PDB file of C-alpha atoms and ligand atoms in Angstrom:
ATOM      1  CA  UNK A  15       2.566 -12.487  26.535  1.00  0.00           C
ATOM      2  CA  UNK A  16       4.501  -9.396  27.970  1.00  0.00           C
ATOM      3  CA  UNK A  17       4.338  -6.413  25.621  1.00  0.00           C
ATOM      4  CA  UNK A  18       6.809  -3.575  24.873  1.00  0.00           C
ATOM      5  CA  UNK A  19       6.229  -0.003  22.765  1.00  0.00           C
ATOM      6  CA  UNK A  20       7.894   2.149  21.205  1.00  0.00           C
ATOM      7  CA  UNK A  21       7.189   5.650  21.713  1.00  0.00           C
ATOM      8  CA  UNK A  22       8.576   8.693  19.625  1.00  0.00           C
ATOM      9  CA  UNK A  23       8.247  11.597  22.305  1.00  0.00           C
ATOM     10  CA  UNK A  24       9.498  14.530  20.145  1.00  0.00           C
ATOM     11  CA  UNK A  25      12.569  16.624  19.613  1.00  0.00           C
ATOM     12  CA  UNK A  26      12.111  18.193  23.439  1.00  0.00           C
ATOM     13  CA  UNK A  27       9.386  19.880  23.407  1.00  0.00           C
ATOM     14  CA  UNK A  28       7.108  18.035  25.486  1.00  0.00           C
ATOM     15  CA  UNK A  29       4.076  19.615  23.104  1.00  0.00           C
ATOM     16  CA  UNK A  30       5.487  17.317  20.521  1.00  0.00           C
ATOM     17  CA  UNK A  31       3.821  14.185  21.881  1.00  0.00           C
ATOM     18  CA  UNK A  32       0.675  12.622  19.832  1.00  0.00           C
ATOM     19  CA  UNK A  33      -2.107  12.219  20.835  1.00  0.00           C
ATOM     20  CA  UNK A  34      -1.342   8.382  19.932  1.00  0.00           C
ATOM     21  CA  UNK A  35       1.485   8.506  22.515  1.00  0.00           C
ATOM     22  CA  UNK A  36      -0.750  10.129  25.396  1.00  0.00           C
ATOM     23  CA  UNK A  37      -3.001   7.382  25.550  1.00  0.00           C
ATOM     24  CA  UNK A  38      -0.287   4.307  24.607  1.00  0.00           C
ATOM     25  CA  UNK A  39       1.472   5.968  27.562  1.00  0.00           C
ATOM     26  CA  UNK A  40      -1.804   5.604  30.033  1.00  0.00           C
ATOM     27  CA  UNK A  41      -1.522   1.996  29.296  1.00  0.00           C
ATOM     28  CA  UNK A  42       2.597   0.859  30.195  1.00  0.00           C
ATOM     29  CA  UNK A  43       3.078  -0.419  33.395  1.00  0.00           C
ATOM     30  CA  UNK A  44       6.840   0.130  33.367  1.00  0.00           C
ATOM     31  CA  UNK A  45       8.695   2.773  31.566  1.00  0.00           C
ATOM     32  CA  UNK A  46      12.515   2.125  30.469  1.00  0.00           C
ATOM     33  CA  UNK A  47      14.433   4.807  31.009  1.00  0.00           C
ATOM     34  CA  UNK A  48      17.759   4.763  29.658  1.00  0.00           C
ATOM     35  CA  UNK A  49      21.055   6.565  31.641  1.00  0.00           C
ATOM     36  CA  UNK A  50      23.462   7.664  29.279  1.00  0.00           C
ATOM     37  CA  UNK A  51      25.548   9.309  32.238  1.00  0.00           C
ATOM     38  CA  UNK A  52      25.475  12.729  33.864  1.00  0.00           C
ATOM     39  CA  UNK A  53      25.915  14.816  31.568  1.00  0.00           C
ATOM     40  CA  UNK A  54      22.637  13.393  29.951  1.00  0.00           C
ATOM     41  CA  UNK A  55      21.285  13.440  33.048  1.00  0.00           C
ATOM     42  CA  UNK A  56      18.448  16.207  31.860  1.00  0.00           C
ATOM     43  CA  UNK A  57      17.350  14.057  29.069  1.00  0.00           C
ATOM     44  CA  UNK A  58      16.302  11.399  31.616  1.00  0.00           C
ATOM     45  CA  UNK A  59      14.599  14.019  33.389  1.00  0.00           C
ATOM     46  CA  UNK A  60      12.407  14.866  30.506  1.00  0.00           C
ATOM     47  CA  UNK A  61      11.395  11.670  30.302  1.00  0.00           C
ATOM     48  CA  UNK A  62      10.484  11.265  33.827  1.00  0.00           C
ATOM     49  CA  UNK A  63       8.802  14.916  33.569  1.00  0.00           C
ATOM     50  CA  UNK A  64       6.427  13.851  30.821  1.00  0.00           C
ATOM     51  CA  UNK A  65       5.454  10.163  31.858  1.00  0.00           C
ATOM     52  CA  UNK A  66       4.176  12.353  35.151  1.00  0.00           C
ATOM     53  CA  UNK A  67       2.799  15.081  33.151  1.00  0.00           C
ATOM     54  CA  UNK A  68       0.621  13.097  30.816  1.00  0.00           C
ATOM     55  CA  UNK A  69      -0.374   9.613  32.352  1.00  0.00           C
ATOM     56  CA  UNK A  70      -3.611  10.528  34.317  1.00  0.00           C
ATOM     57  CA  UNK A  71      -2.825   8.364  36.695  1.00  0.00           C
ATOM     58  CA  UNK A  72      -0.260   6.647  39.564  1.00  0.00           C
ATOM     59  CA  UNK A  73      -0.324   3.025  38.742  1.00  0.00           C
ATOM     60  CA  UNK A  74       2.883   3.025  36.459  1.00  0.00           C
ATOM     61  CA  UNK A  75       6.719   2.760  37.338  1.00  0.00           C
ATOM     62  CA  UNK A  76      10.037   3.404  35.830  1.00  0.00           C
ATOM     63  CA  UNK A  77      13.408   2.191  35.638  1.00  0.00           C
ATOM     64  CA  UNK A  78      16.791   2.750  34.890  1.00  0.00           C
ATOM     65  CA  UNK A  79      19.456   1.135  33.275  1.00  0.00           C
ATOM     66  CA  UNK A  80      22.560   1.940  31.816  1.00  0.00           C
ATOM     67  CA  UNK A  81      23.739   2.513  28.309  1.00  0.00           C
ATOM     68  CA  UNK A  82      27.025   1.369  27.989  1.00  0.00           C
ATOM     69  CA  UNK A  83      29.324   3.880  26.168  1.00  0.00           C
ATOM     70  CA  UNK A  84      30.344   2.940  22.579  1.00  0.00           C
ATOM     71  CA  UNK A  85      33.861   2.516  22.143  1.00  0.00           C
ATOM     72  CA  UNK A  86      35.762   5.183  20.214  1.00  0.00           C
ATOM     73  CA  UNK A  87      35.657   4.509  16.321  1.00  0.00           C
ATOM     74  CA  UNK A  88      38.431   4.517  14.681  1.00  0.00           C
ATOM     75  CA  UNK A  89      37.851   1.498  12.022  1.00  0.00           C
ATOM     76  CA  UNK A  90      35.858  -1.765  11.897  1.00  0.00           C
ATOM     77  CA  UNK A  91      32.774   0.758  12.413  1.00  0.00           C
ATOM     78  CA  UNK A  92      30.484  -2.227  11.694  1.00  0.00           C
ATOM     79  CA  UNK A  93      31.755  -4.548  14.579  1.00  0.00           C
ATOM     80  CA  UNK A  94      31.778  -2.150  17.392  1.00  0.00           C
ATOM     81  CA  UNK A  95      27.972  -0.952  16.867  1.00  0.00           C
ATOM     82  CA  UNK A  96      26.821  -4.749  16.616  1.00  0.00           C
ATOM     83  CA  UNK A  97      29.065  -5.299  19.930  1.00  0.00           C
ATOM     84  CA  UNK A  98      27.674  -2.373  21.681  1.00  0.00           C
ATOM     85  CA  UNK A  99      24.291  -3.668  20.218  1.00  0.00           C
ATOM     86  CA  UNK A 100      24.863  -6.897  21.543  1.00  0.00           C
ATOM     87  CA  UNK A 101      25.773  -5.324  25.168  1.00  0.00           C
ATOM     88  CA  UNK A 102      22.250  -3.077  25.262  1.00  0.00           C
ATOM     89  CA  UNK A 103      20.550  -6.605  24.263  1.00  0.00           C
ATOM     90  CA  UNK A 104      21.618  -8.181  27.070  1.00  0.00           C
ATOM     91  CA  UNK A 105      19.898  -5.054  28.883  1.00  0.00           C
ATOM     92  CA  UNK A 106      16.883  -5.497  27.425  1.00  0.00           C
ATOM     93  CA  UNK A 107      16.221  -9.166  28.166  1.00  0.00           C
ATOM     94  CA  UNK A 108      16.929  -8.278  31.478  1.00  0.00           C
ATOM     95  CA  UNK A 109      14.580  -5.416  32.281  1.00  0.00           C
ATOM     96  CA  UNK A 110      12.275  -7.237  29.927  1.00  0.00           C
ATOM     97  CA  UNK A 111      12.141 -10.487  32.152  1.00  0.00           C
ATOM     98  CA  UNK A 112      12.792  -9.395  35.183  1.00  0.00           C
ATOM     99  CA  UNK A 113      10.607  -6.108  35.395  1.00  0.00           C
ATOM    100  CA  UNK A 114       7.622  -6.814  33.668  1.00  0.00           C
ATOM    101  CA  UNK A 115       5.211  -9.700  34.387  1.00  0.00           C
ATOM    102  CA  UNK A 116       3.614 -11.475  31.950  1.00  0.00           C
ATOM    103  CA  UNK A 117       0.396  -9.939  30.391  1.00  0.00           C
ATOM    104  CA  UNK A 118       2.140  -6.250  31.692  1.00  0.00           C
ATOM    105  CA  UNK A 119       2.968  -3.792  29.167  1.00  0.00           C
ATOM    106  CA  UNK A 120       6.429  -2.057  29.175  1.00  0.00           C
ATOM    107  CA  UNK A 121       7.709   1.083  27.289  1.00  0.00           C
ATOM    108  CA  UNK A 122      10.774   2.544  25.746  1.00  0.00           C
ATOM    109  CA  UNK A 123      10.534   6.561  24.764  1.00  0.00           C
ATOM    110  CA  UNK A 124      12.541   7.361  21.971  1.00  0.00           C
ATOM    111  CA  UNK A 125      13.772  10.653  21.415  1.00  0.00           C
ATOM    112  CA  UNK A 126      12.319  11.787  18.010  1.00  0.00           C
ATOM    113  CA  UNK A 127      11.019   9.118  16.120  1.00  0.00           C
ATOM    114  CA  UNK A 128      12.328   5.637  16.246  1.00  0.00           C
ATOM    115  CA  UNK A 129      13.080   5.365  12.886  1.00  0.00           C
ATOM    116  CA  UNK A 130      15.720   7.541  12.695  1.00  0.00           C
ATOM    117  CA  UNK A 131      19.153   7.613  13.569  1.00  0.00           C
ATOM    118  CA  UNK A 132      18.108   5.251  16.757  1.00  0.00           C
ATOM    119  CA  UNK A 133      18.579   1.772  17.170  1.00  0.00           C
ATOM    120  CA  UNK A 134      15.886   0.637  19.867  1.00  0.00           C
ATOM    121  CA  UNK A 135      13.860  -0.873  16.927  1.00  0.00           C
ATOM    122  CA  UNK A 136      17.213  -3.040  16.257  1.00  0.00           C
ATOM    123  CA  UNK A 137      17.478  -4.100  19.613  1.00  0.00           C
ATOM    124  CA  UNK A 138      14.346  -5.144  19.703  1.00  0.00           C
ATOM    125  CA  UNK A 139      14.481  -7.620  16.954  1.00  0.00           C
ATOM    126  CA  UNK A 140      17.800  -8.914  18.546  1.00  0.00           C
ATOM    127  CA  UNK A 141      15.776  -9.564  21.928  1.00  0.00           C
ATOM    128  CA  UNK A 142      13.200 -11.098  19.615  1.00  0.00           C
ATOM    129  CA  UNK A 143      16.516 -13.304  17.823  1.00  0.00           C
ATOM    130  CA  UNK A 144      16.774 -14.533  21.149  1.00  0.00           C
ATOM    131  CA  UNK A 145      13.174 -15.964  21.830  1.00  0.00           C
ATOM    132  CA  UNK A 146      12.527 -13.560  24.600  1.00  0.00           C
ATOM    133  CA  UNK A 147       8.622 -14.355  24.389  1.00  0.00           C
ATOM    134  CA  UNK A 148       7.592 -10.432  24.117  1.00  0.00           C
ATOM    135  CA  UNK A 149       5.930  -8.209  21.001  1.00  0.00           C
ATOM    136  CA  UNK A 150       6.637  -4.937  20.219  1.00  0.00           C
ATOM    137  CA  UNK A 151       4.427  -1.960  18.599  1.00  0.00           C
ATOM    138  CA  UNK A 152       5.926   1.343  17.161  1.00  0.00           C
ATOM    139  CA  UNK A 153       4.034   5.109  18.068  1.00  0.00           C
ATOM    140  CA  UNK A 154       5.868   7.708  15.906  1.00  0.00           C
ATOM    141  CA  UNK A 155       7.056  11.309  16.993  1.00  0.00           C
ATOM    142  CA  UNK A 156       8.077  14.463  15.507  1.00  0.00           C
ATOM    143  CA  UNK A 157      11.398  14.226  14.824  1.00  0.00           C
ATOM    144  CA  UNK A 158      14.225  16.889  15.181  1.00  0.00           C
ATOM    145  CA  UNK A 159      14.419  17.254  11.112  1.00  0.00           C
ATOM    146  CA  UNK A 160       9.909  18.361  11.894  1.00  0.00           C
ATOM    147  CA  UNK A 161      11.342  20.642  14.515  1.00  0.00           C
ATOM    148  CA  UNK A 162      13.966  22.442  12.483  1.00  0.00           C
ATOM    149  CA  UNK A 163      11.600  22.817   9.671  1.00  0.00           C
ATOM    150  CA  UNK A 164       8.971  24.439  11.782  1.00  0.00           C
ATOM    151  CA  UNK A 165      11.137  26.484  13.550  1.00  0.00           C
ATOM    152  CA  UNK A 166      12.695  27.872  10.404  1.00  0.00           C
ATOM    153  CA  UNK A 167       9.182  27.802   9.019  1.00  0.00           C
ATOM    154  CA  UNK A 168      11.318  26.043   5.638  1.00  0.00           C
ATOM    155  CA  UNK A 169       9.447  22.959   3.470  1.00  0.00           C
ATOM    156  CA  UNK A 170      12.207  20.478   4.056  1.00  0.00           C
ATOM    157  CA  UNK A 171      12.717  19.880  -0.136  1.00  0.00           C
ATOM    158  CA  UNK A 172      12.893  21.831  -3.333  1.00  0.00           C
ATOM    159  CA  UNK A 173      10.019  21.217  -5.105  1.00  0.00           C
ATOM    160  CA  UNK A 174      10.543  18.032  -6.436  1.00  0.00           C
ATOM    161  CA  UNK A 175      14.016  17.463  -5.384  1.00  0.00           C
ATOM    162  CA  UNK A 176      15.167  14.793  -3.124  1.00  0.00           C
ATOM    163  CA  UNK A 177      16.783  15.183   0.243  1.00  0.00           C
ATOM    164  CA  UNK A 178      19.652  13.288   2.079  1.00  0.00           C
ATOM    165  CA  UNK A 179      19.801  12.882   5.750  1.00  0.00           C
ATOM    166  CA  UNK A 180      23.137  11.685   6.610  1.00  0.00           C
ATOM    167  CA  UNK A 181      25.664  12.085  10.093  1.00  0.00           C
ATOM    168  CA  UNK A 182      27.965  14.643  10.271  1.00  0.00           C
ATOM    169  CA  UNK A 183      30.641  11.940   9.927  1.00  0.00           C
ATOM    170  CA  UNK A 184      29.455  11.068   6.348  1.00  0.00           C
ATOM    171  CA  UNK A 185      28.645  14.764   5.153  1.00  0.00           C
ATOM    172  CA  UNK A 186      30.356  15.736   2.282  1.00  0.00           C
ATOM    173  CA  UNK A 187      30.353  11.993   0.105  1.00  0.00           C
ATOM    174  CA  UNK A 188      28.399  13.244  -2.727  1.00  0.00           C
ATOM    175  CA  UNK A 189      26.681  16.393  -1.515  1.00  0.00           C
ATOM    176  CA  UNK A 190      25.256  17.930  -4.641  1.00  0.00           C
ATOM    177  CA  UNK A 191      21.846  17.538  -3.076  1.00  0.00           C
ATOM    178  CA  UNK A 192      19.993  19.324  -0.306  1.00  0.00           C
ATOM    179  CA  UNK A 193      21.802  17.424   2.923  1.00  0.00           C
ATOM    180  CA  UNK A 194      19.928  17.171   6.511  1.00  0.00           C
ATOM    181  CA  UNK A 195      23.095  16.451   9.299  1.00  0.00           C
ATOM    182  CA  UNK A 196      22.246  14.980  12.315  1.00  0.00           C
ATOM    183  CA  UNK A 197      24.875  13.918  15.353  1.00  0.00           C
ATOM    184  CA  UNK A 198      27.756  16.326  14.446  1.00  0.00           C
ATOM    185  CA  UNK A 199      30.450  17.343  16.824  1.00  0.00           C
ATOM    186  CA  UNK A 200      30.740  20.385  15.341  1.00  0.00           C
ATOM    187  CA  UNK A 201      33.562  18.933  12.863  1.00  0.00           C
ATOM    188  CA  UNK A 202      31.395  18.183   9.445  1.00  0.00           C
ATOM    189  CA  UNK A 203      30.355  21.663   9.825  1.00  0.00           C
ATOM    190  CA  UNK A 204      33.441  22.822  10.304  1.00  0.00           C
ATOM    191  CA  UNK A 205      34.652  21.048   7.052  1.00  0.00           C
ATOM    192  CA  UNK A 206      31.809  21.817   5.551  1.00  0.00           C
ATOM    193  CA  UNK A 207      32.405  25.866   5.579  1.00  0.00           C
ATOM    194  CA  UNK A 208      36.005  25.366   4.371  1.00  0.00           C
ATOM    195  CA  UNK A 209      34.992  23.069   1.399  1.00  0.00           C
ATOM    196  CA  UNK A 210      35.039  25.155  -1.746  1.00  0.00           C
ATOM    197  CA  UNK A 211      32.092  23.368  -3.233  1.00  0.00           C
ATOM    198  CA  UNK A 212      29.789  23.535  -0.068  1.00  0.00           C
ATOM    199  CA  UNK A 213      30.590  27.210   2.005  1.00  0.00           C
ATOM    200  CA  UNK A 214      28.325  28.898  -0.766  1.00  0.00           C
ATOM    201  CA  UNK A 215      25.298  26.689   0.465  1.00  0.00           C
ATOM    202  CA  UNK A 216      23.262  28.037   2.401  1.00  0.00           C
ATOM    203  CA  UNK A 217      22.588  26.784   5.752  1.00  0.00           C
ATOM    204  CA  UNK A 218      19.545  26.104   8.382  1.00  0.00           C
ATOM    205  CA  UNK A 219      20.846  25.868  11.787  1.00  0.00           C
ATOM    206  CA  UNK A 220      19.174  24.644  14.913  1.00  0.00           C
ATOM    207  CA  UNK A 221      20.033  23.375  18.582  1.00  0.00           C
ATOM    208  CA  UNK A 222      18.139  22.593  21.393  1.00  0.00           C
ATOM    209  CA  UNK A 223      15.087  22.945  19.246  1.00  0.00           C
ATOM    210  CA  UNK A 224      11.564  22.755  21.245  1.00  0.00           C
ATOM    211  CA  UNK A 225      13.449  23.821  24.565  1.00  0.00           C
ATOM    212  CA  UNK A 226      13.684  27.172  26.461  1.00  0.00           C
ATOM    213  CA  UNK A 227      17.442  27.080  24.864  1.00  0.00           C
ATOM    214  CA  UNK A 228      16.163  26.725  21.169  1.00  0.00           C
ATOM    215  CA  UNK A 229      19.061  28.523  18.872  1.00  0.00           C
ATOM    216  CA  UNK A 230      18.235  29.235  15.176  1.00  0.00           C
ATOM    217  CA  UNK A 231      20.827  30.870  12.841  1.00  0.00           C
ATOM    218  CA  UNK A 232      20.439  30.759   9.148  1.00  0.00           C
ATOM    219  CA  UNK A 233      22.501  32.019   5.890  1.00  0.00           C
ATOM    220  CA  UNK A 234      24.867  31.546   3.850  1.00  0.00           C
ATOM    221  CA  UNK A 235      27.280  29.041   5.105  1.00  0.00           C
ATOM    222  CA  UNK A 236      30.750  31.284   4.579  1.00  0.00           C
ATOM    223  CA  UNK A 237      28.723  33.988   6.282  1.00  0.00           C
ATOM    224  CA  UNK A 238      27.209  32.605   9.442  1.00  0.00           C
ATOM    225  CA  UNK A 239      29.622  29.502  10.330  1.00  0.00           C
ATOM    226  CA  UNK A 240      31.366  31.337  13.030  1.00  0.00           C
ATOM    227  CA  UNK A 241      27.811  32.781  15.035  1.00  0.00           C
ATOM    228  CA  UNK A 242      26.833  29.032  14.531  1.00  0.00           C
ATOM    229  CA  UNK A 243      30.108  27.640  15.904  1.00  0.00           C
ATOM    230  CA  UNK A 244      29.965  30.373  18.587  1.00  0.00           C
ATOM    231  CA  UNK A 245      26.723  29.394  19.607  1.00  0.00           C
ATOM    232  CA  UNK A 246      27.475  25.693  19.837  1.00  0.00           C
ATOM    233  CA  UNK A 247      29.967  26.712  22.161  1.00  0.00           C
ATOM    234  CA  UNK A 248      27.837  28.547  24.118  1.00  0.00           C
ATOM    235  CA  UNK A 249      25.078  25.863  24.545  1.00  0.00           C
ATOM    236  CA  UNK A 250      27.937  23.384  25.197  1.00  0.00           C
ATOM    237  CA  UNK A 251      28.792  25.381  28.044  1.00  0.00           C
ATOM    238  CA  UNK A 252      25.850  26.119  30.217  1.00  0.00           C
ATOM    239  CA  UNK A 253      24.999  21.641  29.162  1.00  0.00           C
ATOM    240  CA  UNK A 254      27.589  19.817  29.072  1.00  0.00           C
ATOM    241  CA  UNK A 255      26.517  18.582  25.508  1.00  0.00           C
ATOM    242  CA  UNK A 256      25.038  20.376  22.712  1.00  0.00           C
ATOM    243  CA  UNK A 257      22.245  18.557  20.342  1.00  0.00           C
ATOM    244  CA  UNK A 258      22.208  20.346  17.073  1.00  0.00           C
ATOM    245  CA  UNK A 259      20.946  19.707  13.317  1.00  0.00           C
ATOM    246  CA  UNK A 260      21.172  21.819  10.408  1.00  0.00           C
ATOM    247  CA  UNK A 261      19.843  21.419   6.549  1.00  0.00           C
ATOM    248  CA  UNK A 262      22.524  22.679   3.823  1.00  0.00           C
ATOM    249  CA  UNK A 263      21.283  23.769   0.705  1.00  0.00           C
ATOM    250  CA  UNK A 264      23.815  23.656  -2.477  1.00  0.00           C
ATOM    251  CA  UNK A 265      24.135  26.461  -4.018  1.00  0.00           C
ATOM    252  CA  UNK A 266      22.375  25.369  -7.546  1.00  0.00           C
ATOM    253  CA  UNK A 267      23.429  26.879 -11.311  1.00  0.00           C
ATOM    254  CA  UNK A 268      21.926  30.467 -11.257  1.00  0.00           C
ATOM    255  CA  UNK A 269      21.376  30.308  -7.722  1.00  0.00           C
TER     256      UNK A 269
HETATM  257  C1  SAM B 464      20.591   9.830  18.171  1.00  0.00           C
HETATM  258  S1  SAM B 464      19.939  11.033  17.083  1.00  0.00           S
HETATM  259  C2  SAM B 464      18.248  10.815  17.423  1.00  0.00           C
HETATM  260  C3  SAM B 464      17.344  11.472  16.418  1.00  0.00           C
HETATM  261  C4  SAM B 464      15.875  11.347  16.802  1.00  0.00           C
HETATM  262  N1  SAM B 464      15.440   9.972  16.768  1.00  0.00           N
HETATM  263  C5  SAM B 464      14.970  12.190  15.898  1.00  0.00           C
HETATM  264  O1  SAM B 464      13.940  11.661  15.440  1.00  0.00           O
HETATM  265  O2  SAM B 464      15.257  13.366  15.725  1.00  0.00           O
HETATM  266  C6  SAM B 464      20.354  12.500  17.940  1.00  0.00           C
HETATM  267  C7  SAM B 464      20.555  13.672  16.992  1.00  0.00           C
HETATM  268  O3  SAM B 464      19.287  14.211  16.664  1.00  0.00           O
HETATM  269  C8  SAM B 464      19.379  15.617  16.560  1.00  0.00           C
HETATM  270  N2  SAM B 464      18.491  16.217  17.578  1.00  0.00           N
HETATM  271  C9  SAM B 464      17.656  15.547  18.384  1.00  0.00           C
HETATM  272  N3  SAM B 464      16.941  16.393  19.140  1.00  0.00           N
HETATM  273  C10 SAM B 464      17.336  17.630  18.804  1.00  0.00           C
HETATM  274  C11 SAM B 464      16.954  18.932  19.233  1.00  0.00           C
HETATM  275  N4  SAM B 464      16.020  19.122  20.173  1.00  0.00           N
HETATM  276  N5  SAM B 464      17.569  19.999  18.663  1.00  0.00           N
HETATM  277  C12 SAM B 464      18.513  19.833  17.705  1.00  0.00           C
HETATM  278  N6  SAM B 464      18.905  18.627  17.269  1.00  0.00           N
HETATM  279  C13 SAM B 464      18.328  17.530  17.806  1.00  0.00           C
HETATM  280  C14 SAM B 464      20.838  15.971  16.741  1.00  0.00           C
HETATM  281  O4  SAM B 464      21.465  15.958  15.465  1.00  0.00           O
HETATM  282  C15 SAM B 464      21.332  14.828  17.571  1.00  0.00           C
HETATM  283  O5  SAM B 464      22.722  14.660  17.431  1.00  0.00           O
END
């Protein structure tokens, strides 16, 4: 039976990987490395850089393939993810049964964790759907909510109060509670500071967290939107693309 894992490598910092993932890694015959075009170019590169930083030895390969780009949402948000889903499928059966032999051991590494906000787990149970004779095992990584935390050296809840982590496109449907965003475009945050009920929160800001480009900016959101927004800019500049996450705190009675 071929094999296939799973492996959370951390927010970017290439420090973030377990001591799990070191030695899964050791094992994989072929890594799957995914091409989301040039701009993301330097993500692949990490990759690359820490499969040949941590494997201790030379009997291992990698390959590309390509991500196709999801179509622009407008509605019918459902159908184009499980198209798009479909499409990457048909990627994985591929690499899956042409690239690996049987009894090898292939590998995807997933930004973060693979639990959140990522969809390789999904695909993976399509391929499965399909009968592709395979098995799959999960290694979990520090994800870029761990790395804002740390950085902003912040427990992620109020004691005893819950958290939601949501996408920038959702932010703002029922936000009384303490609100992690993840894959903004700048936008939510943007609404964010000019929504009455939410530019008193106060706000943890990160991008490019665990790299040499790490930005942190925290305060109140009225106060420090522009230096964030300005620094988004600035990061989108030098990259191409900007990754960025923040945590938004409500502004509670008496607080
Ligand atoms: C597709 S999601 C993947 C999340 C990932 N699985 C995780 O565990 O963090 C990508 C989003 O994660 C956040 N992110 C990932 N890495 C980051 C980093 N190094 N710095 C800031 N935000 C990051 C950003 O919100 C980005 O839009």
């Amino acid at each position: 039976m071929r094999k296939v894992l799973v492996i959370g490598i951390g927010a970017g910092n290439p420090d973030h990987l377990t001591m799990q993932a070191v030695r899964a890694m050791a094992g994989v015959d072929v890594f799957f490395i995914p091409d989301k075009g040039a701009e993301k170019g330097s993500l692949r590169q990490v990759r690359e850089d820490i499969c040949a930083r941590v494997i201790p030895h030379s009997a291992w390969r990698s390959v590309g393939f390509s991500i196709p780009a999801r179509p622009k949402v407008q509605d019918g948000y459902r159908t184009i993810v499980d198209d798009w889903h479909e499409a990457i499928c048909d990627s994985y059966v591929r690499l899956i049964e042409t690239e690996l032999a049987e009894g090898q051991c292939g590998a995807f590494l997933v930004w973060g964790d693979p639990s959140l906000y990522d969809s390789t787990l999904r695909i993976l149970d399509r391929v499965l759907a399909r009968g592709v004779a395979v098995t799959y095992d999960v290694i979990p990584g520090i994800t870029s909510v761990q790395a804002l935390t740390a950085a902003h050296r912040i427990p992620l809840n109020r004691i005893g109060e819950p958290v939601l982590v949501t996408t920038g496109r959702k932010l703002g449907q029922g936000t009384q509670h303490d609100t992690v965003v993840m894959l903004d475009d700048g936008q939510a945050l943007q609404r964010a500071a000019a929504d009455p009920a939410l530019r008193e929160s106060y706000i943890y800001w990160g991008a490019c967290l665990g790299t040499g480009q790490e930005m942190l900016v925290q305060g109140r959101l009225c106060d420090v939107a522009a230096r964030i927004e300005a620094a988004r800019q600035a990061v989108r500049t030098t990259n191409g693309w900007v990754m960025d996450v923040f945590l938004l705190r409500p502004r509670t009675e008496g607080g």
